[in-house]
Protein backbone atom coordinates (compact mmCIF):
# COMPACT_ATOMS: atom_id res chain seq x y z
CA UNK A 1 0.00 0.00 0.00
CA UNK A 2 2.95 2.35 0.68
CA UNK A 3 4.07 2.17 -2.97
CA UNK A 4 0.57 3.00 -4.21
CA UNK A 5 0.46 5.93 -1.87
CA UNK A 6 3.68 7.31 -3.27
CA UNK A 7 2.41 7.34 -6.92
CA UNK A 8 0.02 10.32 -6.55
CA UNK A 9 2.73 12.23 -4.74
CA UNK A 10 5.19 11.61 -7.60
CA UNK A 11 2.65 12.75 -10.17
CA UNK A 12 1.99 15.90 -8.18
CA UNK A 13 5.70 16.68 -8.01
CA UNK A 14 6.02 16.21 -11.79
CA UNK A 15 3.11 18.56 -12.45
CA UNK A 16 4.55 21.20 -10.14
CA UNK A 17 7.98 20.96 -11.81
CA UNK A 18 6.45 21.30 -15.30
CA UNK A 19 4.36 24.26 -14.18
CA UNK A 20 7.42 25.93 -12.74
CA UNK A 21 9.37 25.44 -15.98
CA UNK A 22 6.48 26.77 -18.06
CA UNK A 23 6.22 29.82 -15.85
CA UNK A 24 9.91 30.46 -16.22
CA UNK A 25 9.64 30.26 -20.01
CA UNK A 26 6.68 32.61 -20.09
CA UNK A 27 8.57 35.05 -17.85
CA UNK A 28 11.50 35.11 -20.27
CA UNK A 29 10.75 37.73 -22.99
CA UNK A 30 13.12 36.16 -25.53
CA UNK A 31 11.54 32.73 -25.10
CA UNK A 32 8.06 34.21 -25.43
CA UNK A 33 9.04 36.04 -28.62
CA UNK A 34 10.54 32.88 -30.08
CA UNK A 35 7.39 30.92 -29.35
CA UNK A 36 5.22 33.64 -30.89
CA UNK A 37 7.38 33.74 -34.01
CA UNK A 38 7.20 29.96 -34.27
CA UNK A 39 3.42 29.97 -33.98
CA UNK A 40 2.94 32.78 -36.51
CA UNK A 41 5.48 31.43 -38.98
CA UNK A 42 4.01 30.53 -42.39
CA UNK A 43 4.24 26.88 -43.42
CA UNK A 44 7.04 26.07 -45.83
CA UNK A 45 6.00 26.09 -49.45
CA UNK A 46 5.91 22.69 -51.12
CA UNK A 47 7.73 22.83 -54.47
CA UNK A 48 5.48 22.24 -57.46
CA UNK A 49 6.44 20.04 -60.39
CA UNK A 50 5.09 20.94 -63.82
CA UNK A 51 4.02 18.47 -66.48
CA UNK A 52 7.03 19.43 -68.61
CA UNK A 53 9.42 18.79 -65.72
CA UNK A 54 7.82 15.41 -65.14
CA UNK A 55 8.30 14.52 -68.80
CA UNK A 56 11.94 15.55 -68.62
CA UNK A 57 12.43 13.37 -65.56
CA UNK A 58 11.05 10.44 -67.57
CA UNK A 59 14.16 10.33 -69.74
CA UNK A 60 14.52 9.44 -73.41
CA UNK A 61 11.67 6.88 -73.27
CA UNK A 62 9.27 9.84 -73.24
CA UNK A 63 10.31 10.79 -76.82
CA UNK A 64 8.94 7.65 -78.58
CA UNK A 65 5.88 7.78 -76.31
CA UNK A 66 5.24 11.38 -77.36
CA UNK A 67 5.62 10.44 -81.04
CA UNK A 68 3.16 7.55 -80.61
CA UNK A 69 0.68 9.85 -78.87
CA UNK A 70 0.84 12.53 -81.59
CA UNK A 71 0.45 10.05 -84.46
CA UNK A 72 -2.41 8.24 -82.70
CA UNK A 73 -4.30 11.48 -82.11
CA UNK A 74 -3.84 12.48 -85.75
CA UNK A 75 -5.08 9.10 -87.01
CA UNK A 76 -8.06 9.23 -84.69
CA UNK A 77 -9.16 12.70 -85.82
CA UNK A 78 -8.57 11.99 -89.51
CA UNK A 79 -10.36 8.61 -89.48
CA UNK A 80 -13.21 10.04 -87.42
CA UNK A 81 -13.90 12.61 -90.13
CA UNK A 82 -13.65 10.00 -92.89
CA UNK A 83 -15.95 7.49 -91.17
CA UNK A 84 -18.44 10.24 -90.34
CA UNK A 85 -18.71 11.22 -93.99
CA UNK A 86 -18.95 7.56 -95.02
CA UNK A 87 -21.80 6.86 -92.58
CA UNK A 88 -24.07 9.61 -93.91
CA UNK A 89 -26.93 8.31 -95.99
CA UNK A 90 -29.37 9.98 -98.37
CA UNK A 91 -32.80 8.45 -97.87
CA UNK A 92 -33.82 9.25 -101.46
CA UNK A 93 -30.73 7.67 -103.04
CA UNK A 94 -32.05 4.15 -103.60
CA UNK A 95 -35.44 5.42 -104.75
CA UNK A 96 -33.79 7.54 -107.43
CA UNK A 97 -31.55 4.65 -108.46
CA UNK A 98 -34.62 2.44 -108.79
CA UNK A 99 -36.41 5.00 -110.95
CA UNK A 100 -33.40 5.43 -113.24
CA UNK A 101 -32.94 1.67 -113.71
CA UNK A 102 -36.63 1.08 -114.40
CA UNK A 103 -36.54 3.88 -116.96
CA UNK A 104 -33.40 2.46 -118.52
CA UNK A 105 -31.30 5.53 -117.71
CA UNK A 106 -28.20 3.65 -116.64
CA UNK A 107 -25.87 6.57 -117.27
CA UNK A 108 -27.97 8.84 -115.06
CA UNK A 109 -27.82 6.25 -112.28
CA UNK A 110 -24.03 6.06 -112.60
CA UNK A 111 -23.76 9.86 -112.50
CA UNK A 112 -25.84 9.90 -109.32
CA UNK A 113 -23.50 7.36 -107.72
CA UNK A 114 -20.43 9.33 -108.72
CA UNK A 115 -21.90 12.53 -107.34
CA UNK A 116 -22.84 11.00 -104.00
CA UNK A 117 -19.19 10.15 -103.11
CA UNK A 118 -19.95 7.54 -100.49
CA UNK A 119 -18.77 3.93 -100.07
CA UNK A 120 -22.25 2.49 -100.61
CA UNK A 121 -22.67 4.68 -103.71
CA UNK A 122 -19.46 3.25 -105.17
CA UNK A 123 -20.76 -0.25 -104.47
CA UNK A 124 -24.00 0.48 -106.30
CA UNK A 125 -22.05 2.04 -109.18
CA UNK A 126 -20.01 -1.14 -109.53
CA UNK A 127 -23.21 -3.19 -109.54
CA UNK A 128 -24.84 -0.94 -112.14
CA UNK A 129 -21.81 -1.29 -114.39
CA UNK A 130 -22.32 -5.09 -114.28
CA UNK A 131 -26.01 -5.02 -115.19
CA UNK A 132 -26.73 -7.58 -117.90
CA UNK A 133 -24.30 -10.14 -116.52
CA UNK A 134 -25.25 -13.11 -114.28
CA UNK A 135 -26.41 -12.10 -110.83
CA UNK A 136 -23.55 -13.95 -109.19
CA UNK A 137 -21.04 -11.86 -111.17
CA UNK A 138 -22.79 -8.68 -110.09
CA UNK A 139 -22.72 -9.75 -106.43
CA UNK A 140 -19.05 -10.76 -106.56
CA UNK A 141 -18.12 -7.40 -108.10
CA UNK A 142 -19.99 -5.55 -105.36
CA UNK A 143 -18.39 -7.65 -102.62
CA UNK A 144 -14.90 -7.06 -103.98
CA UNK A 145 -15.53 -3.33 -104.11
CA UNK A 146 -16.87 -3.47 -100.55
CA UNK A 147 -13.71 -5.17 -99.33
CA UNK A 148 -11.62 -2.42 -100.90
CA UNK A 149 -13.78 0.25 -99.31
CA UNK A 150 -13.46 -1.32 -95.85
CA UNK A 151 -9.69 -1.62 -96.29
CA UNK A 152 -9.53 2.07 -97.16
CA UNK A 153 -11.62 3.02 -94.12
CA UNK A 154 -9.43 0.87 -91.85
CA UNK A 155 -6.23 2.63 -92.88
CA UNK A 156 -4.30 3.59 -89.75
CA UNK A 157 -6.12 1.25 -87.40
CA UNK A 158 -3.19 -1.22 -87.20
CA UNK A 159 -1.08 1.66 -85.95
CA UNK A 160 -3.59 2.38 -83.17
CA UNK A 161 -3.71 -1.29 -82.22
CA UNK A 162 0.09 -1.45 -82.12
CA UNK A 163 0.25 1.72 -80.00
CA UNK A 164 -2.37 0.39 -77.58
CA UNK A 165 -0.22 -2.69 -76.97
CA UNK A 166 3.25 -1.19 -77.39
CA UNK A 167 3.01 2.06 -75.41
CA UNK A 168 2.55 0.33 -72.01
CA UNK A 169 5.44 -1.97 -72.87
CA UNK A 170 7.65 1.05 -73.57
CA UNK A 171 6.53 2.49 -70.25
CA UNK A 172 7.50 -0.71 -68.47
CA UNK A 173 10.85 -0.63 -70.26
CA UNK A 174 11.38 2.85 -68.83
CA UNK A 175 10.42 1.47 -65.41
CA UNK A 176 13.06 -1.23 -65.61
CA UNK A 177 15.69 1.26 -66.81
CA UNK A 178 14.81 3.63 -63.97
CA UNK A 179 15.05 0.90 -61.34
CA UNK A 180 18.42 -0.22 -62.73
CA UNK A 181 19.65 3.37 -62.49
CA UNK A 182 18.34 3.68 -58.94
CA UNK A 183 19.99 0.49 -57.70
CA UNK A 184 23.22 1.36 -59.52
CA UNK A 185 23.27 4.71 -57.70
CA UNK A 186 22.74 2.94 -54.38
CA UNK A 187 25.50 0.46 -55.09
CA UNK A 188 27.88 3.19 -56.18
CA UNK A 189 27.25 5.31 -53.07
CA UNK A 190 27.66 2.42 -50.65
CA UNK A 191 26.91 3.23 -47.03
CA UNK A 192 26.69 6.95 -47.87
CA UNK A 193 23.67 6.46 -50.14
CA UNK A 194 20.87 8.99 -49.77
CA UNK A 195 17.47 9.51 -51.32
CA UNK A 196 18.89 12.04 -53.75
CA UNK A 197 21.31 9.47 -55.15
CA UNK A 198 18.58 7.33 -56.67
CA UNK A 199 15.65 9.76 -56.91
CA UNK A 200 16.31 10.25 -60.64
CA UNK A 201 15.92 6.54 -61.32
CA UNK A 202 12.68 6.42 -59.35
CA UNK A 203 11.36 9.39 -61.35
CA UNK A 204 12.15 7.63 -64.61
CA UNK A 205 10.51 4.42 -63.41
CA UNK A 206 7.25 6.03 -62.30
CA UNK A 207 6.84 8.72 -64.98
CA UNK A 208 7.42 6.38 -67.92
CA UNK A 209 4.95 3.86 -66.52
CA UNK A 210 2.24 6.52 -66.22
CA UNK A 211 3.00 7.95 -69.68
CA UNK A 212 2.96 4.53 -71.33
CA UNK A 213 -0.37 3.62 -69.75
CA UNK A 214 -1.95 6.96 -70.70
CA UNK A 215 -0.86 6.69 -74.35
CA UNK A 216 -1.93 3.03 -74.53
CA UNK A 217 -5.36 3.74 -73.03
CA UNK A 218 -5.97 6.64 -75.44
CA UNK A 219 -4.98 4.50 -78.43
CA UNK A 220 -7.15 1.60 -77.25
CA UNK A 221 -10.28 3.73 -76.86
CA UNK A 222 -9.61 5.43 -80.21
CA UNK A 223 -9.19 2.05 -81.93
CA UNK A 224 -12.41 0.60 -80.51
CA UNK A 225 -14.34 3.76 -81.38
CA UNK A 226 -13.17 3.70 -84.99
CA UNK A 227 -13.88 -0.02 -85.31
CA UNK A 228 -17.44 0.62 -84.17
CA UNK A 229 -17.82 3.43 -86.73
CA UNK A 230 -16.45 1.22 -89.53
CA UNK A 231 -18.84 -1.58 -88.55
CA UNK A 232 -21.67 0.90 -88.86
CA UNK A 233 -20.52 1.77 -92.39
CA UNK A 234 -20.26 -1.95 -93.22
CA UNK A 235 -23.84 -2.53 -92.10
CA UNK A 236 -24.97 0.40 -94.23
CA UNK A 237 -23.14 -0.98 -97.27
CA UNK A 238 -24.63 -4.44 -96.78
CA UNK A 239 -28.12 -2.99 -96.49
CA UNK A 240 -27.72 -0.98 -99.69
CA UNK A 241 -26.28 -4.02 -101.49
CA UNK A 242 -29.32 -6.07 -100.52
CA UNK A 243 -31.62 -3.29 -101.72
CA UNK A 244 -29.80 -3.18 -105.05
CA UNK A 245 -29.88 -6.97 -105.53
CA UNK A 246 -33.60 -6.99 -104.70
CA UNK A 247 -34.04 -4.24 -107.28
CA UNK A 248 -32.35 -6.35 -109.96
CA UNK A 249 -34.42 -9.38 -109.00
CA UNK A 250 -37.72 -7.53 -109.34
CA UNK A 251 -39.85 -8.88 -112.20
CA UNK A 252 -40.05 -6.68 -115.26
CA UNK A 253 -43.28 -4.68 -115.47
mmCIF file with all atom_site columns, N, CA and C in Angstrom, residues 6 64 66 104 120 140 171 184 227 230:
data_model
loop_
_atom_site.group_PDB
_atom_site.id
_atom_site.type_symbol
_atom_site.label_atom_id
_atom_site.label_alt_id
_atom_site.label_comp_id
_atom_site.label_asym_id
_atom_site.label_entity_id
_atom_site.label_seq_id
_atom_site.pdbx_PDB_ins_code
_atom_site.Cartn_x
_atom_site.Cartn_y
_atom_site.Cartn_z
_atom_site.occupancy
_atom_site.B_iso_or_equiv
_atom_site.pdbx_formal_charge
_atom_site.auth_seq_id
_atom_site.auth_comp_id
_atom_site.auth_asym_id
_atom_site.auth_atom_id
_atom_site.pdbx_PDB_model_num
ATOM 1  N N  . UNK A 1 6   ? 2.645   6.416   -2.783   1.00 0.00 ? 6   UNK A N  1
ATOM 2  C CA . UNK A 1 6   ? 3.679   7.313   -3.274   1.00 0.00 ? 6   UNK A CA 1
ATOM 3  C C  . UNK A 1 6   ? 3.430   7.777   -4.714   1.00 0.00 ? 6   UNK A C  1
ATOM 4  N N  . UNK A 1 64  ? 9.788   8.523   -77.741  1.00 0.00 ? 64  UNK A N  1
ATOM 5  C CA . UNK A 1 64  ? 8.938   7.651   -78.576  1.00 0.00 ? 64  UNK A CA 1
ATOM 6  C C  . UNK A 1 64  ? 7.492   7.617   -78.101  1.00 0.00 ? 64  UNK A C  1
ATOM 7  N N  . UNK A 1 66  ? 5.857   10.152  -76.844  1.00 0.00 ? 66  UNK A N  1
ATOM 8  C CA . UNK A 1 66  ? 5.240   11.381  -77.358  1.00 0.00 ? 66  UNK A CA 1
ATOM 9  C C  . UNK A 1 66  ? 4.942   11.250  -78.848  1.00 0.00 ? 66  UNK A C  1
ATOM 10 N N  . UNK A 1 104 ? -34.476 2.784   -117.599 1.00 0.00 ? 104 UNK A N  1
ATOM 11 C CA . UNK A 1 104 ? -33.400 2.457   -118.524 1.00 0.00 ? 104 UNK A CA 1
ATOM 12 C C  . UNK A 1 104 ? -32.316 3.515   -118.600 1.00 0.00 ? 104 UNK A C  1
ATOM 13 N N  . UNK A 1 120 ? -21.131 3.278   -100.089 1.00 0.00 ? 120 UNK A N  1
ATOM 14 C CA . UNK A 1 120 ? -22.247 2.494   -100.608 1.00 0.00 ? 120 UNK A CA 1
ATOM 15 C C  . UNK A 1 120 ? -22.603 2.921   -102.018 1.00 0.00 ? 120 UNK A C  1
ATOM 16 N N  . UNK A 1 140 ? -20.496 -10.630 -106.826 1.00 0.00 ? 140 UNK A N  1
ATOM 17 C CA . UNK A 1 140 ? -19.054 -10.756 -106.565 1.00 0.00 ? 140 UNK A CA 1
ATOM 18 C C  . UNK A 1 140 ? -18.352 -9.418  -106.782 1.00 0.00 ? 140 UNK A C  1
ATOM 19 N N  . UNK A 1 171 ? 6.539   1.939   -71.606  1.00 0.00 ? 171 UNK A N  1
ATOM 20 C CA . UNK A 1 171 ? 6.531   2.487   -70.253  1.00 0.00 ? 171 UNK A CA 1
ATOM 21 C C  . UNK A 1 171 ? 7.168   1.545   -69.245  1.00 0.00 ? 171 UNK A C  1
ATOM 22 N N  . UNK A 1 184 ? 21.811  1.099   -59.209  1.00 0.00 ? 184 UNK A N  1
ATOM 23 C CA . UNK A 1 184 ? 23.215  1.364   -59.516  1.00 0.00 ? 184 UNK A CA 1
ATOM 24 C C  . UNK A 1 184 ? 23.726  2.537   -58.683  1.00 0.00 ? 184 UNK A C  1
ATOM 25 N N  . UNK A 1 227 ? -13.369 1.279   -84.864  1.00 0.00 ? 227 UNK A N  1
ATOM 26 C CA . UNK A 1 227 ? -13.884 -0.022  -85.307  1.00 0.00 ? 227 UNK A CA 1
ATOM 27 C C  . UNK A 1 227 ? -15.409 -0.026  -85.277  1.00 0.00 ? 227 UNK A C  1
ATOM 28 N N  . UNK A 1 230 ? -16.623 1.962   -88.278  1.00 0.00 ? 230 UNK A N  1
ATOM 29 C CA . UNK A 1 230 ? -16.454 1.217   -89.532  1.00 0.00 ? 230 UNK A CA 1
ATOM 30 C C  . UNK A 1 230 ? -17.483 0.096   -89.635  1.00 0.00 ? 230 UNK A C  1
#
